[in-house]
mmCIF file of C-alpha atoms and ligand atoms in Angstrom:
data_model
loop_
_atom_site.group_PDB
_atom_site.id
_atom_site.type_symbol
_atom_site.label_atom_id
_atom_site.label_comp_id
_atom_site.label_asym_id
_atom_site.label_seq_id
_atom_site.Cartn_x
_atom_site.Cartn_y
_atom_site.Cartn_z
ATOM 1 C CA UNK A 12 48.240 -93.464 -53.931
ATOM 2 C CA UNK A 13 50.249 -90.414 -54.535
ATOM 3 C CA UNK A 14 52.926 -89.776 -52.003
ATOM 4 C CA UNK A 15 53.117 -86.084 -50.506
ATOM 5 C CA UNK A 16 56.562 -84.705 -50.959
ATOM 6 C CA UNK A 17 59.243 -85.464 -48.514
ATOM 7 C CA UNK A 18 60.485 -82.121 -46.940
ATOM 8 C CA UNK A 19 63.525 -80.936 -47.811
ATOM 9 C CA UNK A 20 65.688 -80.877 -45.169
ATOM 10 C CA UNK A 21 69.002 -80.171 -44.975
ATOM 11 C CA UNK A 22 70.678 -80.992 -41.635
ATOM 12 C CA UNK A 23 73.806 -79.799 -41.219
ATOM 13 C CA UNK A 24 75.740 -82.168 -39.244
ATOM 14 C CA UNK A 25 79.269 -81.163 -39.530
ATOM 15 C CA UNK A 26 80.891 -81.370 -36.248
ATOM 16 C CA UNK A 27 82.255 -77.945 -36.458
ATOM 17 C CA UNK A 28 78.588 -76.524 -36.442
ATOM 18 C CA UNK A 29 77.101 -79.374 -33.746
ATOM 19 C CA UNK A 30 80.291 -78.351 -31.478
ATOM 20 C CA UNK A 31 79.407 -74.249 -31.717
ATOM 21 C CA UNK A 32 75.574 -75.209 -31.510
ATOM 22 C CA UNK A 33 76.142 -76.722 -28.133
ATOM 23 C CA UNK A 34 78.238 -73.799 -26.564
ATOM 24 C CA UNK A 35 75.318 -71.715 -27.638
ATOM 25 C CA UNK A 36 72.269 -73.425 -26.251
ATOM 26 C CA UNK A 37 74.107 -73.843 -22.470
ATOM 27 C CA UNK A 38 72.439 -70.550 -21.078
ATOM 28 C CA UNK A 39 75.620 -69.304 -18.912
ATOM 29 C CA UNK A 40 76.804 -68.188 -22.581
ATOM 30 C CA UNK A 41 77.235 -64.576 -22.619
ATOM 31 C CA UNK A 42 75.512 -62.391 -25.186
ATOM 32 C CA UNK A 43 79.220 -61.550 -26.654
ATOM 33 C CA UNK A 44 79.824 -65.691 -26.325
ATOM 34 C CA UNK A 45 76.256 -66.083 -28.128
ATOM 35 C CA UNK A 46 76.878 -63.850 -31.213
ATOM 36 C CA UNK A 47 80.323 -64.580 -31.674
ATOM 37 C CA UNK A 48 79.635 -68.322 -31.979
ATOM 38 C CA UNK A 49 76.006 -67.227 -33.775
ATOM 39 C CA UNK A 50 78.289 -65.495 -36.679
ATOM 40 C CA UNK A 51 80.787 -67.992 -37.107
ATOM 41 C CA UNK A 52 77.521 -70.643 -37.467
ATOM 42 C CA UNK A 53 76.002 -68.467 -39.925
ATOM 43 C CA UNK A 54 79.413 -68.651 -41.718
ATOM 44 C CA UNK A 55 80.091 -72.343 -41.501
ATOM 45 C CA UNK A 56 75.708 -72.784 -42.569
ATOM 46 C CA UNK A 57 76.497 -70.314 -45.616
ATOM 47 C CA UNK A 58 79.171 -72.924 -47.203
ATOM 48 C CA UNK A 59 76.338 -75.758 -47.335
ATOM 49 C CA UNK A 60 73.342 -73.307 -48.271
ATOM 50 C CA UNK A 61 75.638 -71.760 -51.172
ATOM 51 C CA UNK A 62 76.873 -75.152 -52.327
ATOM 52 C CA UNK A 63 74.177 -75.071 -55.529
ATOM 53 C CA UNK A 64 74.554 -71.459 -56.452
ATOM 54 C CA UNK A 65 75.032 -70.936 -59.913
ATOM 55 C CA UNK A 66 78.462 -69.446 -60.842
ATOM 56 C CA UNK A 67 79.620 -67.618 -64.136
ATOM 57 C CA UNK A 68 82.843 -67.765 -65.811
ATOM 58 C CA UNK A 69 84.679 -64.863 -65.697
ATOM 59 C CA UNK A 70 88.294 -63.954 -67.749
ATOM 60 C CA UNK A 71 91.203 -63.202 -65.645
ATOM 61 C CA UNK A 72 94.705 -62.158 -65.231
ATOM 62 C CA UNK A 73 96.858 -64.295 -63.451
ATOM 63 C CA UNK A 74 100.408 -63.349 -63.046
ATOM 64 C CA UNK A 75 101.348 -65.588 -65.429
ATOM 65 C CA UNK A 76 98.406 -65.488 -68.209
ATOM 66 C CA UNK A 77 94.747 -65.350 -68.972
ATOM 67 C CA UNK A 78 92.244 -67.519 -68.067
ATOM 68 C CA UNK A 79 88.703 -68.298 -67.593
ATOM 69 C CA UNK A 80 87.743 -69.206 -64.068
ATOM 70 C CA UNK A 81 84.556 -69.586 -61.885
ATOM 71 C CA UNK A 82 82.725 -66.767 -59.874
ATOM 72 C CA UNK A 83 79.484 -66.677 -57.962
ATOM 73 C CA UNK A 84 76.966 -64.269 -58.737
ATOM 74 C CA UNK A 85 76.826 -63.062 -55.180
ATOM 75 C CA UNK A 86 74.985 -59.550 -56.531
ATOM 76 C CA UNK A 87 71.727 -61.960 -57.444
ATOM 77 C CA UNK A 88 71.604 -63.157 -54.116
ATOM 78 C CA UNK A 89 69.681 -61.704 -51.390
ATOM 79 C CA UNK A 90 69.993 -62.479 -47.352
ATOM 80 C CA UNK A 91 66.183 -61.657 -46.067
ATOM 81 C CA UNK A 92 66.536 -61.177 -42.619
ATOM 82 C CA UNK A 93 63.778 -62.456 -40.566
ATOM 83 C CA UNK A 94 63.644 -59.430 -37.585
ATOM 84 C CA UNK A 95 65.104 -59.464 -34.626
ATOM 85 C CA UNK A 96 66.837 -62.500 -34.607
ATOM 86 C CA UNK A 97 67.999 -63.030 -38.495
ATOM 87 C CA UNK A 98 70.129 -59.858 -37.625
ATOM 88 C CA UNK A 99 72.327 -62.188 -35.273
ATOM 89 C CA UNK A 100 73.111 -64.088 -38.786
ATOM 90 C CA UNK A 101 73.500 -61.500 -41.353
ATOM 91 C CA UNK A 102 77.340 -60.478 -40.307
ATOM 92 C CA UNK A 103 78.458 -64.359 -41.043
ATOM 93 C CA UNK A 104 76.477 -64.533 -44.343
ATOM 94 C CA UNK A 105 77.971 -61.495 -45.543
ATOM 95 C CA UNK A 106 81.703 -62.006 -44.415
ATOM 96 C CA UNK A 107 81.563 -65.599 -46.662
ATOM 97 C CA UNK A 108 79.116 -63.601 -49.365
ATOM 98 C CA UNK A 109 80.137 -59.802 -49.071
ATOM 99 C CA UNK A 110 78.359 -58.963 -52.563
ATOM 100 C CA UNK A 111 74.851 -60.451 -51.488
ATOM 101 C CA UNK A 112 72.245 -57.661 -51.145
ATOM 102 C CA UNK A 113 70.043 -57.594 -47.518
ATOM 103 C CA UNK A 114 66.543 -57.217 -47.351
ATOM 104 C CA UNK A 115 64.870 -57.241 -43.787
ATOM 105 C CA UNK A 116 61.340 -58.382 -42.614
ATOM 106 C CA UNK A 117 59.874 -57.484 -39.222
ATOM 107 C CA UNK A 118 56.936 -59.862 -37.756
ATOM 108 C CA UNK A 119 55.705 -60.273 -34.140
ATOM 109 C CA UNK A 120 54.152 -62.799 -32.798
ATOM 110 C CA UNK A 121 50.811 -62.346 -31.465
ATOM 111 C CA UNK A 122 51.462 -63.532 -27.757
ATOM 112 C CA UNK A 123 47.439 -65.049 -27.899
ATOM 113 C CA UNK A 124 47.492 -67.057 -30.827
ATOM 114 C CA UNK A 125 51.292 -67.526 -32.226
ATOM 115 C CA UNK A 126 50.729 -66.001 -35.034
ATOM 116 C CA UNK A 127 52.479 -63.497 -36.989
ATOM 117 C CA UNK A 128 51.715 -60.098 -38.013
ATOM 118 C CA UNK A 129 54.064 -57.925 -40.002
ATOM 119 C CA UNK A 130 55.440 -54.286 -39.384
ATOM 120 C CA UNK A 131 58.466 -54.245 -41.429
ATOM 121 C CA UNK A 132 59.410 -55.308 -44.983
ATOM 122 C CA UNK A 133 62.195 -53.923 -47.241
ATOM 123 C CA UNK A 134 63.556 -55.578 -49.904
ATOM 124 C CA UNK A 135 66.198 -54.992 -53.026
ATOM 125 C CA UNK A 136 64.699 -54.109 -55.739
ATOM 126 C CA UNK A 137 64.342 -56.751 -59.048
ATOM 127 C CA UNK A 138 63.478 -59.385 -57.065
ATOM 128 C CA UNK A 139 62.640 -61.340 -60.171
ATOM 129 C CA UNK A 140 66.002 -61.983 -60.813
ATOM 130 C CA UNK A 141 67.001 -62.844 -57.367
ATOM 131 C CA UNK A 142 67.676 -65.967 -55.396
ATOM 132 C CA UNK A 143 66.699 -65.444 -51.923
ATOM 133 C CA UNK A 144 67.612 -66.910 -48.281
ATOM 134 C CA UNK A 145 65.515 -65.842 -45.999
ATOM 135 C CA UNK A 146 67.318 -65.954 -42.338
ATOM 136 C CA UNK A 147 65.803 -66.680 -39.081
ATOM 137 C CA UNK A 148 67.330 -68.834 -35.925
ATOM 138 C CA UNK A 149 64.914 -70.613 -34.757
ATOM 139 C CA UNK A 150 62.068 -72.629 -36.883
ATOM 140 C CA UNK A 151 59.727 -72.931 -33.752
ATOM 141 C CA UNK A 152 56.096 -72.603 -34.908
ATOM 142 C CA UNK A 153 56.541 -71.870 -38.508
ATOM 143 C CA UNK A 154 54.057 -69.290 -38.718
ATOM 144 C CA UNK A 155 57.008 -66.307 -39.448
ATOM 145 C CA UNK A 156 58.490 -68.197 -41.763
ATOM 146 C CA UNK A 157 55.346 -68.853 -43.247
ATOM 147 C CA UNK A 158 54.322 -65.196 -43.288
ATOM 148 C CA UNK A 159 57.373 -63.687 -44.472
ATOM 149 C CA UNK A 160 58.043 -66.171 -47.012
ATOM 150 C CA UNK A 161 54.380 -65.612 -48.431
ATOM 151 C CA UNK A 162 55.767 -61.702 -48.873
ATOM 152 C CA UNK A 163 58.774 -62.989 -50.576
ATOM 153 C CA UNK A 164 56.953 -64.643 -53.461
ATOM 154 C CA UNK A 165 54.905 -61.826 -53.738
ATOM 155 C CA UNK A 166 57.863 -60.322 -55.652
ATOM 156 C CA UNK A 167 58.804 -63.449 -57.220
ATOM 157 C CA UNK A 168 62.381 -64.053 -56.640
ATOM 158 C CA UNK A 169 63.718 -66.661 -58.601
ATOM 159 C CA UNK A 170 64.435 -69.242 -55.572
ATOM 160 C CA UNK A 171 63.598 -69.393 -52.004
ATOM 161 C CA UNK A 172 65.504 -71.099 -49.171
ATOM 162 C CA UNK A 173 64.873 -71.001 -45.545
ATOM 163 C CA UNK A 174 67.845 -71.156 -43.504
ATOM 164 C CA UNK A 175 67.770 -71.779 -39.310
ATOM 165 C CA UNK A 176 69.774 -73.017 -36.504
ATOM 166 C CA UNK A 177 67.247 -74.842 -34.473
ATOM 167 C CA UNK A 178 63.906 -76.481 -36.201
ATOM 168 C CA UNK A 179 60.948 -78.460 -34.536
ATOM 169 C CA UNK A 180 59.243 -80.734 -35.781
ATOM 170 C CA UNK A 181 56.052 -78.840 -36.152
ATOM 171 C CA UNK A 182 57.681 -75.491 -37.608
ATOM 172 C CA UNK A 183 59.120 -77.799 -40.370
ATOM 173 C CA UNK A 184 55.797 -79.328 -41.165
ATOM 174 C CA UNK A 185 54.095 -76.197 -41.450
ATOM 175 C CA UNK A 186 57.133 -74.420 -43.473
ATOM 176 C CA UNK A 187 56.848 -77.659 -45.656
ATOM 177 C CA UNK A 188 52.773 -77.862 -46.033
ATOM 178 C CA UNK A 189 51.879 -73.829 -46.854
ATOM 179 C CA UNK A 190 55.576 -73.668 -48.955
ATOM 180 C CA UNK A 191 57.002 -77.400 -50.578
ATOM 181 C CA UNK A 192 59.425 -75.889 -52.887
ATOM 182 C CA UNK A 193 61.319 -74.218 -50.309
ATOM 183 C CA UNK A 194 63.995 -76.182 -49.065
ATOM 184 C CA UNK A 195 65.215 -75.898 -45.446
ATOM 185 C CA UNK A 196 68.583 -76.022 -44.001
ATOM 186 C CA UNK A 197 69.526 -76.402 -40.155
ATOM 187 C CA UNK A 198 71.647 -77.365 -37.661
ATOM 188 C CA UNK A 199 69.613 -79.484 -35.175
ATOM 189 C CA UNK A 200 65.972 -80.354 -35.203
ATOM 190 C CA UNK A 201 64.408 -80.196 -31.446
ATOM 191 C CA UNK A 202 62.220 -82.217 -29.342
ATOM 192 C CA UNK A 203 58.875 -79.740 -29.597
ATOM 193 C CA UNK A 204 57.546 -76.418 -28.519
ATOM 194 C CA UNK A 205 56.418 -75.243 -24.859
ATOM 195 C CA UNK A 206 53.281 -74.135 -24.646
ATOM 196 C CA UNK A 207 54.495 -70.543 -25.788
ATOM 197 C CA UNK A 208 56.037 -71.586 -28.699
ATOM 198 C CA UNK A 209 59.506 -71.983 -27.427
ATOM 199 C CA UNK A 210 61.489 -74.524 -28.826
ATOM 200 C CA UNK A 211 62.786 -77.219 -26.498
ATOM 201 C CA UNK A 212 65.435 -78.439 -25.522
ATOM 202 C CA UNK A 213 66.004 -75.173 -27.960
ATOM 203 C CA UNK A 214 68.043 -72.412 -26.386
ATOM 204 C CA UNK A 215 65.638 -69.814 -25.159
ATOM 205 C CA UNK A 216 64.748 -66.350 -26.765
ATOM 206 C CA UNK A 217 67.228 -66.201 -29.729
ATOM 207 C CA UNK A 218 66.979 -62.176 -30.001
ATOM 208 C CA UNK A 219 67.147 -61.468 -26.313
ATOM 209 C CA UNK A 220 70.571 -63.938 -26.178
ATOM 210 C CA UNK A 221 72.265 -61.811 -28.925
ATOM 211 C CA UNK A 222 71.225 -58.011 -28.225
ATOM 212 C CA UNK A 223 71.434 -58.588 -24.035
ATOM 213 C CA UNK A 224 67.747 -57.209 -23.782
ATOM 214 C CA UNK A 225 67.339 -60.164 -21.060
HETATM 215 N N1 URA B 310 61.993 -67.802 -30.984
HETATM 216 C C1 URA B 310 63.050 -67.885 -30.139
HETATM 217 O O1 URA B 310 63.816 -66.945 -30.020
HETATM 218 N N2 URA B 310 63.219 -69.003 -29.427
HETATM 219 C C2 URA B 310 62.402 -70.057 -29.521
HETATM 220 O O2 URA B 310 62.644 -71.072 -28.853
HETATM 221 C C3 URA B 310 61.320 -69.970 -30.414
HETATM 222 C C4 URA B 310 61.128 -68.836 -31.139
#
């Protein structure tokens, strides 16, 4: 019988990133404490989601002679912020990968059934040529991802990753059933969902921890 496709999951384990993870989740962290440790993550996260991305020769001057040496393409890549909380990333992407363009897409969650409905999208254009990341904290019920990630092929970018900080178990299987090809990278994968869709142990609402609005 034909095995289904294992998920691909990339857990980032270094203990740089489980060490700020921690401070983050203990809720006595302040909002400045949150996003300060939420942009040096992102940083840290960008190092292992960039560690495939092709990269061009380019000709130089050193101050001794010419040479070829290697470059990323950072202009083909594009950081699509999942809103409110893929905002709380975006600084740390773009400090490792200042050339990468932004796009942004804004879902809520229907407080009844979970699921998500979109207000907001905004992307580069020439998608087509683009390798995309599409940001968002927390991987909780999978139905943003899901949603936005459906608008990003739309436009048909050449690659799709999803990158988080905290995953459960069920967001991942339903990231991994409507969307195989897109591979996911995170920091910790949690024990399961409350029964609104918070992720537990987790560490609570990820965009009222960074804009205070809590
Ligand atoms: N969104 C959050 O901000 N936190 C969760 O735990 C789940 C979704």
């Amino acid at each position: 019988m034909p095995q289904a496709p294992t998920p691909q999951i990339h857990h980032v384990t270094h203990p740089l990133v489980q060490h700020k993870l921690t401070l983050m989740r203990d809720k006595n962290a302040s909002s400045t404490t949150f996003r300060t440790l939420l942009g040096e993550l992102a940083m840290l996260m960008a190092y292992e989601i960039t560690r495939d991305m092709p990269m061009q020769a380019v000709e130089i001057d050193t101050p001794l002679e010419t040479m070829q040496s290697l470059m990323i393409d950072g202009k083909k890549l594009v950081f699509a912020s999942i809103l409110r909380a893929g905002n709380g990333m975006l600084d740390g992407l773009l400090r490792v990968v200042p050339n990468a363009r932004v796009g942004h897409v804004g879902l809520y969650r229907d407080p009844t059934t979970l699921e998500a409905v979109e207000y907001y999208f905004k992307m580069p254009t020439d998608m087509d040529s683009r390798d995309v990341i599409a940001v968002d904290p927390m991987l909780a019920t999978g139905h943003s991802a899901v949603a936005a990630i459906d608008k990003l092929k739309s436009l048909k970018p050449r690659s799709i990753k999803f990158l988080c900080l905290l995953a459960a178990p069920v967001g991942i299987a339903t990231l991994h059933a409507a969307h195989p090809d897109v591979p996911i990278y995170t920091a910790a994968i949690d024990r399961g969902l409350n029964e609104h869709g918070y992720i537990l142990p987790g560490l609570g609402d990820a965009g009222d921890r960074i804009f205070g609005t809590k």
